[in-house]
Coordinates of C-alpha atoms in Angstrom, one line a residue:
Chain A
M1 CA -136.2 -20.1 -37.7
N2 CA -139.9 -20.6 -38.4
V3 CA -141.4 -23.9 -39.3
P4 CA -145.1 -23.7 -39.9
G5 CA -147.2 -25.7 -37.4
I6 CA -144.4 -26.3 -34.9
S7 CA -143.3 -24.0 -32.1
A8 CA -139.8 -22.7 -31.9
N9 CA -139.1 -24.7 -28.6
T10 CA -140.1 -27.9 -30.2
V11 CA -137.8 -27.3 -33.1
I12 CA -134.9 -26.7 -30.8
F13 CA -135.8 -29.9 -28.8
L14 CA -135.9 -32.0 -32.0
L15 CA -132.7 -30.4 -33.3
Q16 CA -130.9 -31.3 -30.0
Q17 CA -132.2 -34.8 -30.2
L18 CA -130.9 -35.1 -33.8
Q19 CA -127.6 -33.6 -32.8
C20 CA -127.2 -36.2 -30.0
S21 CA -128.0 -39.1 -32.2
I22 CA -125.5 -37.9 -34.9
F23 CA -122.6 -37.3 -32.5
S24 CA -123.6 -40.2 -30.2
T25 CA -123.8 -38.2 -27.1
T26 CA -126.4 -38.6 -24.3
F27 CA -129.7 -36.7 -24.9
N28 CA -130.5 -35.1 -21.6
P29 CA -132.9 -32.2 -22.0
N30 CA -133.8 -32.0 -18.3
R31 CA -130.0 -31.8 -17.4
Q32 CA -130.2 -34.7 -15.0
R33 CA -127.0 -36.0 -13.4
L34 CA -126.6 -39.3 -15.1
G35 CA -123.0 -40.0 -14.0
N36 CA -121.8 -40.2 -17.6
K37 CA -118.6 -38.3 -16.7
V38 CA -117.5 -41.4 -14.8
L39 CA -118.0 -43.5 -17.9
R40 CA -116.1 -41.0 -20.0
Q41 CA -113.0 -41.1 -17.7
R42 CA -110.2 -43.2 -19.0
L43 CA -108.8 -46.0 -16.9
K44 CA -105.6 -45.0 -15.2
G45 CA -104.7 -48.3 -13.7
P46 CA -102.3 -49.6 -16.4
A47 CA -100.3 -46.3 -16.2
L48 CA -100.1 -46.4 -12.4
A49 CA -99.2 -50.1 -12.3
A50 CA -96.2 -49.5 -14.6
Y51 CA -94.5 -47.0 -12.2
Y52 CA -91.8 -49.3 -10.8
P53 CA -89.4 -51.1 -13.0
R54 CA -90.5 -54.8 -13.4
R55 CA -88.1 -57.7 -12.8
S56 CA -86.2 -58.6 -15.9
A57 CA -83.4 -61.2 -16.6
T58 CA -80.8 -61.2 -13.8
V59 CA -77.2 -62.4 -14.0
E60 CA -78.3 -65.6 -12.3
D61 CA -81.0 -66.2 -14.9
V62 CA -78.4 -65.8 -17.7
L63 CA -76.0 -68.1 -15.9
A64 CA -78.7 -70.7 -15.6
E65 CA -79.3 -70.4 -19.4
F66 CA -75.6 -70.8 -20.0
K67 CA -75.6 -74.1 -18.1
K68 CA -77.9 -75.7 -20.7
F69 CA -75.2 -75.2 -23.3
D70 CA -72.4 -76.3 -20.9
L71 CA -71.1 -72.8 -20.7
D72 CA -69.7 -71.4 -17.5
G73 CA -69.7 -67.8 -16.2
F74 CA -69.6 -66.0 -12.9
N75 CA -71.5 -63.2 -11.2
E76 CA -68.7 -60.7 -10.5
D77 CA -70.7 -58.4 -8.1
E78 CA -71.9 -61.4 -6.1
E79 CA -68.3 -62.8 -5.8
I80 CA -66.9 -59.4 -4.7
R81 CA -69.6 -59.3 -2.1
L82 CA -68.9 -62.8 -0.7
E83 CA -65.2 -62.0 -0.8
S84 CA -65.6 -58.9 1.3
I85 CA -67.7 -60.8 3.8
Q86 CA -64.9 -63.3 4.1
I87 CA -62.4 -60.5 4.7
A88 CA -64.7 -58.9 7.3
K89 CA -65.0 -62.2 9.1
L90 CA -61.2 -62.7 9.2
R91 CA -60.9 -59.3 10.7
G92 CA -63.5 -60.3 13.3
K93 CA -66.0 -57.7 11.8
G94 CA -68.5 -60.1 10.5
A95 CA -72.2 -60.3 11.3
P96 CA -72.9 -61.8 14.8
K97 CA -74.2 -65.3 15.0
K98 CA -77.9 -65.8 15.8
K99 CA -78.2 -66.5 19.5
R100 CA -79.9 -69.8 20.4
T101 CA -80.8 -71.2 23.8
A102 CA -81.7 -74.8 24.7
S103 CA -85.4 -74.0 24.5
G104 CA -85.1 -72.6 21.0
T105 CA -85.0 -69.0 20.0
Y106 CA -83.5 -66.6 22.4
Y107 CA -85.7 -63.7 23.5
A108 CA -84.5 -60.6 25.1
Y109 CA -87.3 -60.8 27.6
D110 CA -86.1 -64.1 28.9
D111 CA -83.7 -62.2 31.1
I112 CA -86.4 -59.8 32.2
R113 CA -88.6 -62.7 33.3
L114 CA -86.0 -63.9 35.7
Y115 CA -86.4 -60.7 37.7
L116 CA -90.2 -60.9 37.8
V117 CA -91.8 -61.7 41.1
P118 CA -93.5 -65.1 41.0
H119 CA -96.8 -63.8 42.5
V120 CA -97.6 -61.6 39.4
T121 CA -100.8 -63.2 38.3
H122 CA -100.9 -62.1 34.7
K123 CA -100.5 -65.2 32.6
S124 CA -97.8 -63.9 30.3
L125 CA -95.7 -62.6 33.2
T126 CA -95.5 -65.8 35.3
F127 CA -92.1 -66.9 36.2
I128 CA -90.9 -70.1 34.4
P129 CA -87.5 -71.3 35.4
P130 CA -85.4 -71.9 32.3
D131 CA -84.7 -75.6 33.0
T132 CA -88.4 -76.5 33.1
R133 CA -89.3 -75.1 29.7
K134 CA -90.5 -77.4 27.0
K135 CA -87.7 -78.7 24.9
G136 CA -87.9 -79.7 21.3
K137 CA -89.7 -77.5 18.9
R138 CA -88.4 -74.1 18.3
Chain B
M1 CA -105.8 -59.1 4.3
A2 CA -103.1 -57.1 2.5
A3 CA -100.9 -60.1 2.2
A4 CA -103.5 -61.8 0.1
F5 CA -102.9 -59.2 -2.7
R6 CA -99.2 -59.5 -2.6
A7 CA -97.5 -61.4 -5.5
K8 CA -96.2 -64.8 -4.4
K9 CA -93.0 -64.1 -6.3
L10 CA -91.3 -60.8 -6.4
D11 CA -92.0 -59.1 -9.7
L12 CA -89.9 -56.0 -9.2
G13 CA -86.5 -55.1 -10.5
G14 CA -84.3 -52.3 -9.3
F15 CA -84.4 -50.9 -5.8
I16 CA -86.6 -52.9 -3.4
N17 CA -87.9 -51.9 -0.1
V18 CA -90.9 -53.0 2.0
K19 CA -92.6 -49.7 1.2
I20 CA -92.0 -50.0 -2.5
I21 CA -93.4 -53.6 -2.5
R22 CA -96.5 -52.4 -0.6
D23 CA -97.0 -49.5 -3.0
H24 CA -96.5 -51.7 -6.0
T25 CA -99.1 -54.2 -4.6
K26 CA -101.6 -51.3 -4.2
R27 CA -101.0 -50.2 -7.7
K28 CA -101.7 -53.6 -9.1
V29 CA -104.8 -54.1 -6.9
F30 CA -106.1 -50.8 -8.0
E31 CA -105.6 -51.7 -11.7
Q32 CA -107.5 -54.9 -11.1
F33 CA -110.4 -53.4 -9.4
E34 CA -110.7 -50.1 -11.3
P35 CA -113.5 -51.1 -13.6
Q36 CA -115.6 -52.3 -10.7
R37 CA -115.0 -49.1 -8.8
Q38 CA -115.9 -47.0 -11.8
A39 CA -119.1 -49.0 -12.3
L40 CA -120.1 -48.4 -8.7
R41 CA -119.2 -44.8 -9.0
Y42 CA -121.4 -44.5 -12.0
I43 CA -124.4 -46.1 -10.2
I44 CA -123.9 -43.7 -7.3
R45 CA -123.8 -40.6 -9.4
N46 CA -126.7 -41.5 -11.7
T47 CA -129.7 -39.8 -10.2
S48 CA -132.1 -41.6 -12.6
L49 CA -131.5 -44.9 -10.8
P50 CA -133.5 -45.9 -7.8
Q51 CA -132.2 -44.5 -4.5
R52 CA -132.0 -47.9 -2.9
M53 CA -129.7 -49.2 -5.6
R54 CA -127.5 -46.1 -5.3
T55 CA -127.1 -46.4 -1.5
Q56 CA -126.2 -50.1 -1.9
A57 CA -123.6 -49.1 -4.4
Q58 CA -122.3 -46.5 -2.0
L59 CA -122.0 -49.1 0.8
Q60 CA -120.3 -51.6 -1.5
L61 CA -117.8 -49.1 -2.7
S62 CA -116.9 -48.0 0.9
Q63 CA -116.5 -51.6 2.0
M64 CA -114.0 -52.5 -0.7
S65 CA -110.4 -53.1 0.5
C66 CA -108.4 -49.9 1.0
Y67 CA -105.8 -51.4 -1.4
T68 CA -108.3 -50.8 -4.2
R69 CA -108.4 -47.1 -3.7
P70 CA -106.3 -44.8 -5.9
T71 CA -105.6 -42.4 -3.0
Q72 CA -103.5 -45.1 -1.3
I73 CA -101.0 -44.9 -4.2
K74 CA -97.9 -42.8 -3.5
N75 CA -95.2 -42.0 -6.0
R76 CA -91.9 -43.2 -4.4
C77 CA -88.3 -42.9 -5.6
T78 CA -87.6 -45.9 -7.8
M79 CA -83.9 -45.6 -6.9
G80 CA -84.1 -45.2 -3.1
G81 CA -87.7 -45.7 -2.0
V82 CA -88.0 -42.2 -0.5
G83 CA -91.6 -41.0 -0.3
K84 CA -91.0 -37.2 -0.2
G85 CA -89.5 -34.8 -2.7
V86 CA -90.0 -37.2 -5.6
L87 CA -89.8 -35.7 -9.1
R88 CA -92.6 -37.2 -11.1
A89 CA -91.0 -36.9 -14.5
F90 CA -87.9 -38.8 -13.4
R91 CA -89.5 -41.0 -10.7
M92 CA -86.7 -40.2 -8.4
G93 CA -86.1 -38.4 -5.1
R94 CA -84.4 -35.1 -5.3
F95 CA -81.1 -36.4 -4.1
Q96 CA -81.1 -39.4 -6.4
F97 CA -82.1 -37.1 -9.2
R98 CA -79.1 -34.8 -8.4
M99 CA -76.6 -37.6 -8.3
N100 CA -77.9 -39.2 -11.5
A101 CA -78.0 -35.9 -13.3
L102 CA -74.5 -35.0 -12.3
E103 CA -73.3 -38.4 -13.4
G104 CA -75.0 -37.8 -16.7
N105 CA -77.4 -40.8 -16.4
L106 CA -80.4 -38.6 -17.3
P107 CA -80.4 -37.6 -21.0
G108 CA -81.1 -34.0 -21.5
V109 CA -80.5 -32.9 -17.9
K110 CA -77.7 -30.5 -17.4
K111 CA -76.6 -28.4 -14.5
A112 CA -77.4 -24.7 -15.1
S113 CA -75.9 -21.6 -13.7
W114 CA -76.7 -18.0 -14.4

């Protein structure tokens, strides 16, 4: 293509500029890295955040709504669960009770401490007789 | 640090597991910080910006909490919380997929034999 008075390179340059302005792309004749590919990427956060099923209305929520209209209902699964726990307890197969000592929560290492020699100097390993421990707060 | 991001009230239905809660939290944090991350990434990659600015952006991006990174997110089984052998299309571990497919819970999935 020959345009009188303008060199071929300039014509191409101007054409590219025009093309970029028409299609609203970045005019970058020196091929610099302008990071535009980052801006072109779509945000994938919403898609990723929707992976796990969100909490919706539960049976308890529905029962709470029922109460407003003086309606009554029951959660069958929950009642079956509680019933089976009762049966297990009657058979002596229930969950063990949480152990408590006079000082509060029972730690397995309380037993170990009794065997430790008193002259061990590390602070956490010093021997404290169970009767002298602070009572009150857990 | 991570506890600050966790939702005060559990917003998940279905199978729940510590690992699932953690992964869900990471997903939500990533969603929240994604525009900021992309802006910093743009500054870093743009060679026409001053070098000092780009280095600062690099530092800022690397100092963001690890929960804001997309690489922390892992697809887990939504039925059992398993982290390996998860089919992306069904969001299920391979065993959960098999059980659900044989029960007929997955429309269009059929056992084949030839």
